CSV table of N, CA and C in Angstrom, one decimal:
chain,number,residue,atom,x,y,z
A,10,MET,N,6.4,15.0,2.8
A,10,MET,CA,5.3,15.9,2.7
A,10,MET,C,5.1,16.6,4.1
A,11,SER,N,5.0,17.8,4.1
A,11,SER,CA,4.9,18.6,5.4
A,11,SER,C,3.5,18.5,6.0
A,12,ASN,N,2.5,18.2,5.3
A,12,ASN,CA,1.1,18.2,5.8
A,12,ASN,C,0.7,16.8,6.3
A,13,VAL,N,1.6,16.1,7.0
A,13,VAL,CA,1.2,14.8,7.4
A,13,VAL,C,0.8,14.9,8.9
A,14,THR,N,-0.4,14.3,9.2
A,14,THR,CA,-0.9,14.3,10.5
A,14,THR,C,-0.5,12.9,11.2
A,15,LYS,N,0.2,13.0,12.3
A,15,LYS,CA,0.7,11.8,13.0
A,15,LYS,C,-0.3,11.4,14.0
A,16,VAL,N,-0.8,10.2,14.0
A,16,VAL,CA,-1.8,9.7,14.9
A,16,VAL,C,-1.3,8.4,15.6
A,17,LYS,N,-1.9,8.1,16.8
A,17,LYS,CA,-1.4,6.9,17.5
A,17,LYS,C,-2.4,5.8,17.6
A,18,SER,N,-3.5,5.9,16.8
A,18,SER,CA,-4.5,4.8,16.7
A,18,SER,C,-5.3,4.9,15.4
A,19,TYR,N,-5.9,3.9,15.0
A,19,TYR,CA,-6.7,3.9,13.8
A,19,TYR,C,-7.9,4.7,14.0
A,20,ASP,N,-8.5,4.8,15.2
A,20,ASP,CA,-9.6,5.7,15.5
A,20,ASP,C,-9.2,7.1,15.2
A,21,GLU,N,-8.0,7.5,15.7
A,21,GLU,CA,-7.5,8.9,15.4
A,21,GLU,C,-7.3,9.1,13.9
A,22,ALA,N,-6.9,8.1,13.2
A,22,ALA,CA,-6.7,8.2,11.8
A,22,ALA,C,-8.1,8.4,11.1
A,23,ILE,N,-9.1,7.8,11.6
A,23,ILE,CA,-10.5,8.1,11.0
A,23,ILE,C,-10.8,9.5,11.2
A,24,GLY,N,-10.6,10.0,12.4
A,24,GLY,CA,-10.8,11.4,12.7
A,24,GLY,C,-10.0,12.4,11.8
A,25,ALA,N,-8.8,12.0,11.5
A,25,ALA,CA,-8.0,12.8,10.6
A,25,ALA,C,-8.5,12.8,9.2
A,26,LEU,N,-9.0,11.7,8.8
A,26,LEU,CA,-9.7,11.6,7.4
A,26,LEU,C,-10.9,12.5,7.4
A,27,LYS,N,-11.7,12.5,8.5
A,27,LYS,CA,-12.9,13.3,8.5
A,27,LYS,C,-12.6,14.8,8.5
A,28,LYS,N,-11.4,15.1,9.1
A,28,LYS,CA,-11.0,16.5,9.1
A,28,LYS,C,-10.3,17.0,7.8
A,29,GLY,N,-10.2,16.0,6.8
A,29,GLY,CA,-9.6,16.4,5.5
A,29,GLY,C,-8.1,16.3,5.5
A,30,ALA,N,-7.5,15.5,6.3
A,30,ALA,CA,-6.0,15.3,6.3
A,30,ALA,C,-5.5,14.9,4.9
A,31,VAL,N,-4.5,15.6,4.5
A,31,VAL,CA,-3.8,15.2,3.2
A,31,VAL,C,-2.9,14.1,3.3
A,32,GLY,N,-2.2,14.0,4.5
A,32,GLY,CA,-1.3,12.9,4.7
A,32,GLY,C,-1.5,12.4,6.2
A,33,ILE,N,-1.4,11.1,6.4
A,33,ILE,CA,-1.6,10.5,7.7
A,33,ILE,C,-0.4,9.5,7.9
A,34,LYS,N,0.2,9.6,9.1
A,34,LYS,CA,1.2,8.6,9.6
A,34,LYS,C,0.6,8.0,10.8
A,35,VAL,N,0.3,6.6,10.7
A,35,VAL,CA,-0.3,5.9,11.8
A,35,VAL,C,0.8,5.1,12.6
A,36,VAL,N,0.9,5.4,13.8
A,36,VAL,CA,1.9,4.7,14.7
A,36,VAL,C,1.1,3.8,15.6
A,37,CYS,N,0.8,2.6,15.2
A,37,CYS,CA,-0.1,1.8,15.9
A,37,CYS,C,0.1,0.3,15.5
A,38,GLU,N,-0.1,-0.6,16.4
A,38,GLU,CA,0.0,-2.0,16.1
A,38,GLU,C,-1.3,-2.5,15.5
A,39,TYR,N,-1.2,-3.2,14.3
A,39,TYR,CA,-2.4,-3.8,13.7
A,39,TYR,C,-2.9,-4.9,14.6
A,40,GLU,N,-2.1,-5.8,15.2
A,40,GLU,CA,-2.5,-6.9,16.0
A,40,GLU,C,-3.2,-6.3,17.3
A,41,GLY,N,-4.4,-6.8,17.6
A,41,GLY,CA,-5.1,-6.3,18.7
A,41,GLY,C,-6.0,-5.1,18.4
A,42,ASN,N,-5.8,-4.5,17.2
A,42,ASN,CA,-6.6,-3.3,16.8
A,42,ASN,C,-7.2,-3.6,15.4
A,43,GLU,N,-7.5,-4.8,15.1
A,43,GLU,CA,-8.0,-5.1,13.8
A,43,GLU,C,-9.3,-4.5,13.5
A,44,GLN,N,-10.2,-4.5,14.4
A,44,GLN,CA,-11.5,-3.9,14.1
A,44,GLN,C,-11.4,-2.4,13.8
A,45,SER,N,-10.6,-1.7,14.6
A,45,SER,CA,-10.4,-0.2,14.3
A,45,SER,C,-9.7,0.0,13.0
A,46,PHE,N,-8.8,-0.9,12.7
A,46,PHE,CA,-8.1,-0.8,11.4
A,46,PHE,C,-9.1,-1.0,10.2
A,47,HIS,N,-10.0,-2.0,10.4
A,47,HIS,CA,-11.0,-2.3,9.3
A,47,HIS,C,-11.9,-1.1,9.1
A,48,LYS,N,-12.3,-0.4,10.2
A,48,LYS,CA,-13.1,0.8,10.1
A,48,LYS,C,-12.3,1.9,9.4
A,49,PHE,N,-11.1,2.0,9.8
A,49,PHE,CA,-10.2,3.1,9.2
A,49,PHE,C,-10.1,2.8,7.6
A,50,VAL,N,-9.8,1.6,7.3
A,50,VAL,CA,-9.6,1.3,5.8
A,50,VAL,C,-10.9,1.5,5.1
A,51,ASP,N,-12.0,1.1,5.7
A,51,ASP,CA,-13.3,1.4,5.1
A,51,ASP,C,-13.6,2.9,4.8
A,52,SER,N,-13.2,3.7,5.8
A,52,SER,CA,-13.3,5.2,5.6
A,52,SER,C,-12.3,5.7,4.5
A,53,LEU,N,-11.2,5.1,4.4
A,53,LEU,CA,-10.2,5.4,3.4
A,53,LEU,C,-10.7,5.2,2.0
A,54,ALA,N,-11.5,4.1,1.8
A,54,ALA,CA,-12.0,3.8,0.5
A,54,ALA,C,-12.7,4.9,-0.1
A,55,SER,N,-13.6,5.6,0.6
A,55,SER,CA,-14.4,6.7,0.0
A,55,SER,C,-13.8,8.1,0.2
A,56,ASN,N,-12.6,8.2,0.9
A,56,ASN,CA,-12.0,9.4,1.1
A,56,ASN,C,-11.5,10.1,-0.1
A,57,LYS,N,-11.6,11.4,-0.2
A,57,LYS,CA,-11.2,12.2,-1.4
A,57,LYS,C,-10.0,13.1,-1.1
A,58,THR,N,-9.6,13.2,0.1
A,58,THR,CA,-8.5,14.2,0.4
A,58,THR,C,-7.2,13.6,0.7
A,59,CYS,N,-7.1,12.4,1.3
A,59,CYS,CA,-5.8,11.9,1.8
A,59,CYS,C,-5.0,11.4,0.6
A,60,LYS,N,-3.8,11.9,0.4
A,60,LYS,CA,-2.9,11.5,-0.7
A,60,LYS,C,-1.8,10.7,-0.2
A,61,VAL,N,-1.4,10.8,1.1
A,61,VAL,CA,-0.3,10.0,1.6
A,61,VAL,C,-0.7,9.3,2.8
A,62,LEU,N,-0.4,8.0,2.9
A,62,LEU,CA,-0.7,7.1,4.0
A,62,LEU,C,0.6,6.4,4.4
A,63,ASP,N,1.0,6.5,5.6
A,63,ASP,CA,2.2,5.9,6.1
A,63,ASP,C,1.8,4.9,7.2
A,64,LEU,N,1.9,3.6,6.9
A,64,LEU,CA,1.6,2.5,7.9
A,64,LEU,C,2.9,1.7,8.2
A,65,TYR,N,4.0,2.4,8.2
A,65,TYR,CA,5.3,1.9,8.5
A,65,TYR,C,5.3,1.1,9.8
A,66,TRP,N,5.8,-0.1,9.8
A,66,TRP,CA,5.9,-1.0,11.0
A,66,TRP,C,4.6,-1.1,11.8
A,67,ASN,N,3.5,-1.2,11.2
A,67,ASN,CA,2.2,-1.5,11.9
A,67,ASN,C,2.0,-2.9,12.1
A,68,HIS,N,2.9,-3.8,11.6
A,68,HIS,CA,2.7,-5.3,11.6
A,68,HIS,C,1.5,-5.8,11.0
A,69,ILE,N,1.1,-5.1,9.8
A,69,ILE,CA,0.0,-5.5,9.1
A,69,ILE,C,0.2,-6.9,8.4
A,70,ASP,N,-0.7,-7.8,8.5
A,70,ASP,CA,-0.5,-9.1,7.9
A,70,ASP,C,-1.3,-9.2,6.5
A,71,ASP,N,-1.4,-10.4,6.0
A,71,ASP,CA,-2.1,-10.6,4.7
A,71,ASP,C,-3.5,-10.1,4.7
A,72,GLU,N,-4.2,-10.4,5.8
A,72,GLU,CA,-5.6,-9.9,5.9
A,72,GLU,C,-5.7,-8.4,5.9
A,73,GLY,N,-4.8,-7.8,6.6
A,73,GLY,CA,-4.8,-6.3,6.6
A,73,GLY,C,-4.5,-5.8,5.2
A,74,ALA,N,-3.6,-6.4,4.6
A,74,ALA,CA,-3.2,-6.0,3.2
A,74,ALA,C,-4.4,-6.2,2.2
A,75,ARG,N,-5.2,-7.3,2.5
A,75,ARG,CA,-6.4,-7.5,1.6
A,75,ARG,C,-7.4,-6.3,1.8
A,76,ARG,N,-7.5,-5.9,3.1
A,76,ARG,CA,-8.4,-4.8,3.4
A,76,ARG,C,-8.0,-3.5,2.7
A,77,ILE,N,-6.7,-3.3,2.8
A,77,ILE,CA,-6.1,-2.1,2.1
A,77,ILE,C,-6.3,-2.2,0.6
A,78,ALA,N,-6.1,-3.3,0.0
A,78,ALA,CA,-6.3,-3.5,-1.4
A,78,ALA,C,-7.7,-3.2,-1.8
A,79,ASP,N,-8.7,-3.7,-1.0
A,79,ASP,CA,-10.1,-3.4,-1.3
A,79,ASP,C,-10.4,-1.9,-1.3
A,80,ALA,N,-9.8,-1.2,-0.4
A,80,ALA,CA,-9.9,0.3,-0.4
A,80,ALA,C,-9.3,0.9,-1.6
A,81,LEU,N,-8.1,0.4,-2.0
A,81,LEU,CA,-7.4,1.0,-3.2
A,81,LEU,C,-8.2,0.8,-4.5
A,82,LYS,N,-9.0,-0.2,-4.5
A,82,LYS,CA,-9.8,-0.5,-5.7
A,82,LYS,C,-10.9,0.6,-5.9
A,83,ILE,N,-11.2,1.3,-4.8
A,83,ILE,CA,-12.3,2.3,-4.8
A,83,ILE,C,-11.7,3.7,-4.7
A,84,ASN,N,-10.7,3.9,-3.9
A,84,ASN,CA,-10.1,5.2,-3.6
A,84,ASN,C,-9.4,5.7,-4.9
A,85,LYS,N,-9.7,7.0,-5.2
A,85,LYS,CA,-9.0,7.6,-6.4
A,85,LYS,C,-8.1,8.8,-6.0
A,86,SER,N,-7.9,9.0,-4.7
A,86,SER,CA,-7.1,10.1,-4.3
A,86,SER,C,-5.7,9.7,-3.7
A,87,LEU,N,-5.6,8.6,-3.1
A,87,LEU,CA,-4.4,8.2,-2.5
A,87,LEU,C,-3.3,8.0,-3.5
A,88,GLN,N,-2.1,8.6,-3.3
A,88,GLN,CA,-1.1,8.5,-4.3
A,88,GLN,C,0.2,7.8,-3.7
A,89,ASN,N,0.3,7.8,-2.4
A,89,ASN,CA,1.6,7.3,-1.8
A,89,ASN,C,1.2,6.5,-0.6
A,90,LEU,N,1.6,5.2,-0.6
A,90,LEU,CA,1.4,4.3,0.5
A,90,LEU,C,2.6,3.6,1.0
A,91,ASN,N,2.9,3.8,2.3
A,91,ASN,CA,4.1,3.2,2.9
A,91,ASN,C,3.7,2.0,3.7
A,92,LEU,N,4.1,0.8,3.3
A,92,LEU,CA,3.9,-0.4,4.1
A,92,LEU,C,5.2,-1.1,4.4
A,93,LEU,N,6.2,-0.3,4.6
A,93,LEU,CA,7.5,-0.8,4.9
A,93,LEU,C,7.5,-1.5,6.3
A,94,GLY,N,8.2,-2.7,6.3
A,94,GLY,CA,8.4,-3.4,7.6
A,94,GLY,C,7.1,-4.0,8.2
A,95,ASN,N,6.2,-4.4,7.4
A,95,ASN,CA,5.0,-5.0,8.0
A,95,ASN,C,5.2,-6.6,7.8
A,96,SER,N,4.1,-7.3,7.9
A,96,SER,CA,4.2,-8.8,7.8
A,96,SER,C,3.3,-9.3,6.6
A,97,ILE,N,3.5,-8.6,5.5
A,97,ILE,CA,2.7,-8.9,4.3
A,97,ILE,C,3.4,-9.9,3.5
A,98,GLY,N,2.7,-11.0,3.3
A,98,GLY,CA,3.3,-12.1,2.5
A,98,GLY,C,2.8,-12.1,1.1
A,99,THR,N,2.9,-13.3,0.4
A,99,THR,CA,2.5,-13.4,-1.0
A,99,THR,C,1.0,-13.2,-1.1
A,100,ASN,N,0.2,-13.7,-0.3
A,100,ASN,CA,-1.3,-13.6,-0.4
A,100,ASN,C,-1.7,-12.1,-0.3
A,101,GLY,N,-1.2,-11.4,0.6
A,101,GLY,CA,-1.5,-10.0,0.8
A,101,GLY,C,-1.0,-9.2,-0.4
A,102,THR,N,0.2,-9.5,-0.9
A,102,THR,CA,0.7,-8.8,-2.0
A,102,THR,C,-0.1,-9.1,-3.3
A,103,GLU,N,-0.6,-10.3,-3.4
A,103,GLU,CA,-1.4,-10.6,-4.6
A,103,GLU,C,-2.7,-9.8,-4.6
A,104,ARG,N,-3.3,-9.5,-3.4
A,104,ARG,CA,-4.5,-8.7,-3.3
A,104,ARG,C,-4.1,-7.2,-3.6
A,105,ILE,N,-3.0,-6.7,-3.2
A,105,ILE,CA,-2.5,-5.4,-3.6
A,105,ILE,C,-2.3,-5.3,-5.1
A,106,ALA,N,-1.8,-6.4,-5.7
A,106,ALA,CA,-1.6,-6.4,-7.1
A,106,ALA,C,-3.0,-6.3,-7.8
A,107,ASP,N,-4.0,-7.0,-7.3
A,107,ASP,CA,-5.3,-6.9,-7.8
A,107,ASP,C,-5.8,-5.5,-7.9
A,108,ALA,N,-5.5,-4.7,-6.8
A,108,ALA,CA,-5.9,-3.3,-6.8
A,108,ALA,C,-5.2,-2.5,-7.8
A,109,LEU,N,-3.9,-2.8,-8.0
A,109,LEU,CA,-3.1,-2.1,-9.0
A,109,LEU,C,-3.6,-2.3,-10.4
A,110,LYS,N,-4.4,-3.4,-10.6
A,110,LYS,CA,-4.9,-3.6,-12.0
A,110,LYS,C,-6.0,-2.6,-12.3
A,111,VAL,N,-6.6,-2.0,-11.3
A,111,VAL,CA,-7.7,-1.0,-11.6
A,111,VAL,C,-7.4,0.4,-11.1
A,112,ASN,N,-6.5,0.6,-10.2
A,112,ASN,CA,-6.2,1.9,-9.7
A,112,ASN,C,-5.3,2.7,-10.7
A,113,THR,N,-5.7,3.9,-10.9
A,113,THR,CA,-5.0,4.8,-11.9
A,113,THR,C,-4.4,6.0,-11.2
A,114,SER,N,-4.6,6.2,-9.9
A,114,SER,CA,-4.1,7.4,-9.3
A,114,SER,C,-2.8,7.1,-8.4
A,115,PHE,N,-2.5,5.9,-8.2
A,115,PHE,CA,-1.4,5.5,-7.3
A,115,PHE,C,-0.1,5.8,-7.9
A,116,LEU,N,0.8,6.6,-7.2
A,116,LEU,CA,2.1,6.9,-7.7
A,116,LEU,C,3.3,6.2,-7.1
A,117,GLU,N,3.2,6.0,-5.8
A,117,GLU,CA,4.3,5.4,-5.0
A,117,GLU,C,3.9,4.4,-4.0
A,118,LEU,N,4.6,3.3,-4.0
A,118,LEU,CA,4.2,2.2,-3.0
A,118,LEU,C,5.5,1.6,-2.5
A,119,ASN,N,5.6,1.6,-1.1
A,119,ASN,CA,6.7,1.1,-0.4
A,119,ASN,C,6.4,-0.2,0.3
A,120,LEU,N,6.9,-1.3,-0.2
A,120,LEU,CA,6.7,-2.7,0.3
A,120,LEU,C,8.0,-3.3,0.8
A,121,ARG,N,9.0,-2.5,1.1
A,121,ARG,CA,10.3,-3.0,1.6
A,121,ARG,C,10.0,-3.8,2.9
A,122,GLU,N,10.9,-4.8,3.1
A,122,GLU,CA,11.0,-5.5,4.3
A,122,GLU,C,9.7,-6.2,4.7
A,123,ASN,N,9.0,-6.8,3.8
A,123,ASN,CA,7.9,-7.7,4.1
A,123,ASN,C,8.3,-9.1,3.8
A,124,ASN,N,7.4,-9.9,3.3
A,124,ASN,CA,7.8,-11.3,3.0
A,124,ASN,C,7.1,-11.6,1.7
A,125,ILE,N,7.3,-10.8,0.7
A,125,ILE,CA,6.6,-10.9,-0.6
A,125,ILE,C,7.1,-12.0,-1.5
A,126,GLN,N,8.3,-12.3,-1.6
A,126,GLN,CA,8.9,-13.3,-2.4
A,126,GLN,C,8.6,-13.2,-3.9
A,127,ASN,N,9.0,-14.1,-4.7
A,127,ASN,CA,8.8,-14.0,-6.1
A,127,ASN,C,7.4,-14.1,-6.6
A,128,ALA,N,6.6,-14.9,-5.9
A,128,ALA,CA,5.2,-15.0,-6.3
A,128,ALA,C,4.4,-13.7,-6.1
A,129,GLY,N,4.6,-13.0,-5.0
A,129,GLY,CA,4.0,-11.7,-4.8
A,129,GLY,C,4.5,-10.7,-5.8
A,130,ALA,N,5.8,-10.6,-6.0
A,130,ALA,CA,6.4,-9.7,-6.9
A,130,ALA,C,5.9,-10.0,-8.4
A,131,GLY,N,5.8,-11.2,-8.7
A,131,GLY,CA,5.3,-11.6,-10.0
A,131,GLY,C,3.8,-11.1,-10.2
A,132,ALA,N,3.0,-11.2,-9.2
A,132,ALA,CA,1.6,-10.6,-9.3
A,132,ALA,C,1.6,-9.1,-9.5
A,133,ILE,N,2.5,-8.4,-8.8
A,133,ILE,CA,2.7,-7.0,-9.0
A,133,ILE,C,3.1,-6.7,-10.4
A,134,ARG,N,4.1,-7.4,-10.9
A,134,ARG,CA,4.6,-7.2,-12.3
A,134,ARG,C,3.4,-7.4,-13.3
A,135,ASP,N,2.7,-8.5,-13.1
A,135,ASP,CA,1.6,-8.7,-14.0
A,135,ASP,C,0.5,-7.7,-14.0
A,136,ALA,N,0.2,-7.2,-12.8
A,136,ALA,CA,-0.8,-6.1,-12.6
A,136,ALA,C,-0.4,-4.8,-13.3
A,137,ILE,N,0.9,-4.4,-13.1
A,137,ILE,CA,1.4,-3.2,-13.8
A,137,ILE,C,1.3,-3.4,-15.3
A,138,HIS,N,1.7,-4.5,-15.8
A,138,HIS,CA,1.6,-4.8,-17.2
A,138,HIS,C,0.2,-4.8,-17.7
A,139,GLU,N,-0.7,-5.3,-17.0
A,139,GLU,CA,-2.1,-5.4,-17.4
A,139,GLU,C,-2.8,-4.1,-17.4
A,140,ASN,N,-2.5,-3.2,-16.5
A,140,ASN,CA,-3.2,-1.9,-16.3
A,140,ASN,C,-2.4,-0.9,-17.1
A,141,GLN,N,-2.8,-0.6,-18.4
A,141,GLN,CA,-2.1,0.3,-19.2
A,141,GLN,C,-2.2,1.7,-18.7
A,142,GLU,N,-3.1,2.0,-17.8
A,142,GLU,CA,-3.3,3.3,-17.3
A,142,GLU,C,-2.7,3.4,-15.9
A,143,CYS,N,-2.0,2.4,-15.5
A,143,CYS,CA,-1.3,2.4,-14.1
A,143,CYS,C,-0.4,3.6,-14.1
A,144,ALA,N,-0.5,4.4,-13.0
A,144,ALA,CA,0.3,5.6,-12.8
A,144,ALA,C,1.5,5.4,-11.9
A,145,LEU,N,1.6,4.2,-11.3
A,145,LEU,CA,2.7,3.9,-10.4
A,145,LEU,C,4.1,4.1,-11.0
A,146,MET,N,4.9,5.0,-10.3
A,146,MET,CA,6.2,5.3,-10.8
A,146,MET,C,7.3,4.8,-9.9
A,147,ILE,N,7.0,4.8,-8.6
A,147,ILE,CA,8.0,4.4,-7.6
A,147,ILE,C,7.5,3.2,-6.8
A,148,LEU,N,8.3,2.1,-6.8
A,148,LEU,CA,7.9,0.9,-6.1
A,148,LEU,C,9.2,0.4,-5.4
A,149,TYR,N,9.1,0.3,-4.1
A,149,TYR,CA,10.2,-0.2,-3.3
A,149,TYR,C,9.9,-1.7,-2.9
A,150,LEU,N,10.7,-2.6,-3.3
A,150,LEU,CA,10.5,-4.0,-3.0
A,150,LEU,C,11.7,-4.7,-2.4
A,151,ASP,N,12.8,-4.0,-2.0
A,151,ASP,CA,14.0,-4.6,-1.5
A,151,ASP,C,13.7,-5.3,-0.2
A,152,LEU,N,14.6,-6.2,0.1
A,152,LEU,CA,14.6,-7.0,1.3
A,152,LEU,C,13.3,-7.9,1.4
A,153,ASN,N,12.9,-8.5,0.3
A,153,ASN,CA,11.7,-9.3,0.2
A,153,ASN,C,12.0,-10.7,-0.4
A,154,GLY,N,13.3,-11.0,-0.6
A,154,GLY,CA,13.6,-12.3,-1.2
A,154,GLY,C,13.2,-12.4,-2.7
A,155,ILE,N,13.3,-11.4,-3.4
A,155,ILE,CA,12.9,-11.4,-4.8
A,155,ILE,C,14.1,-11.5,-5.8
A,156,ASP,N,14.0,-12.3,-6.8
A,156,ASP,CA,15.1,-12.4,-7.8
A,156,ASP,C,15.3,-11.1,-8.5
A,157,GLN,N,16.6,-10.9,-8.8
A,157,GLN,CA,16.9,-9.6,-9.5
A,157,GLN,C,16.3,-9.5,-10.9
A,158,THR,N,16.2,-10.6,-11.6
A,158,THR,CA,15.5,-10.6,-12.9
A,158,THR,C,14.1,-10.1,-12.9
A,159,LEU,N,13.4,-10.6,-11.9
A,159,LEU,CA,12.0,-10.1,-11.7
A,159,LEU,C,12.0,-8.6,-11.3
A,160,LEU,N,12.9,-8.2,-10.5
A,160,LEU,CA,12.9,-6.8,-10.1
A,160,LEU,C,13.2,-5.9,-11.4
A,161,ASN,N,14.1,-6.4,-12.2
A,161,ASN,CA,14.4,-5.7,-13.5
A,161,ASN,C,13.2,-5.6,-14.4
A,162,ASP,N,12.4,-6.7,-14.4
A,162,ASP,CA,11.2,-6.7,-15.2
A,162,ASP,C,10.2,-5.6,-14.7
A,163,ILE,N,10.1,-5.5,-13.4
A,163,ILE,CA,9.2,-4.5,-12.8
A,163,ILE,C,9.7,-3.1,-13.1
A,164,THR,N,11.0,-2.9,-12.9
A,164,THR,CA,11.6,-1.6,-13.2
A,164,THR,C,11.3,-1.1,-14.6
A,165,ALA,N,11.5,-2.1,-15.6
A,165,ALA,CA,11.2,-1.7,-17.0
A,165,ALA,C,9.7,-1.3,-17.2
A,166,LEU,N,8.8,-2.0,-16.5
A,166,LEU,CA,7.4,-1.6,-16.6
A,166,LEU,C,7.1,-0.2,-16.0
A,167,LEU,N,7.8,0.1,-14.9
A,167,LEU,CA,7.6,1.3,-14.2
A,167,LEU,C,8.1,2.5,-15.1
A,168,ARG,N,9.1,2.3,-15.9
A,168,ARG,CA,9.7,3.3,-16.7
A,168,ARG,C,8.6,3.9,-17.7
A,169,ARG,N,7.7,3.0,-18.1
A,169,ARG,CA,6.7,3.5,-19.1
A,169,ARG,C,5.8,4.5,-18.5
A,170,ASN,N,5.7,4.6,-17.1
A,170,ASN,CA,4.8,5.5,-16.5
A,170,ASN,C,5.4,6.8,-16.2
A,171,ARG,N,6.7,7.0,-16.5
A,171,ARG,CA,7.3,8.3,-16.2
A,171,ARG,C,7.3,9.2,-17.4
């Protein structure tokens, strides 16, 4: 997407949201900036303009993923979330899965290179299955220690959304 605003802090990301940014790429470490991150995610929850959020390699942990998931339960405009290369484990993935149970606007989610494992992937599979209005079409889960059978199950569920 060409309309992505690149920022170097979560406070700058809040400013971008307030200015109506359609896409935001945050280049910032979660660790040491948790309070600013929480304020940013709280702002994201009620935002109606941002469609793309890139948090690639922000080192977001399970608590950060829980905060993102809480925002995704409310936010109806975000369509693409990149969480590649963070530190999200099973617990954080389960919270994201909870959000997928109710979110109907989300189209693409990148969770590559985290630490999701089978339990987290199973929660995502179950959420997609449970939410018949789930719009998710693209989900990246490679390099997470997930069995191929489970990945195949998820792929089959995503096909119904196309």
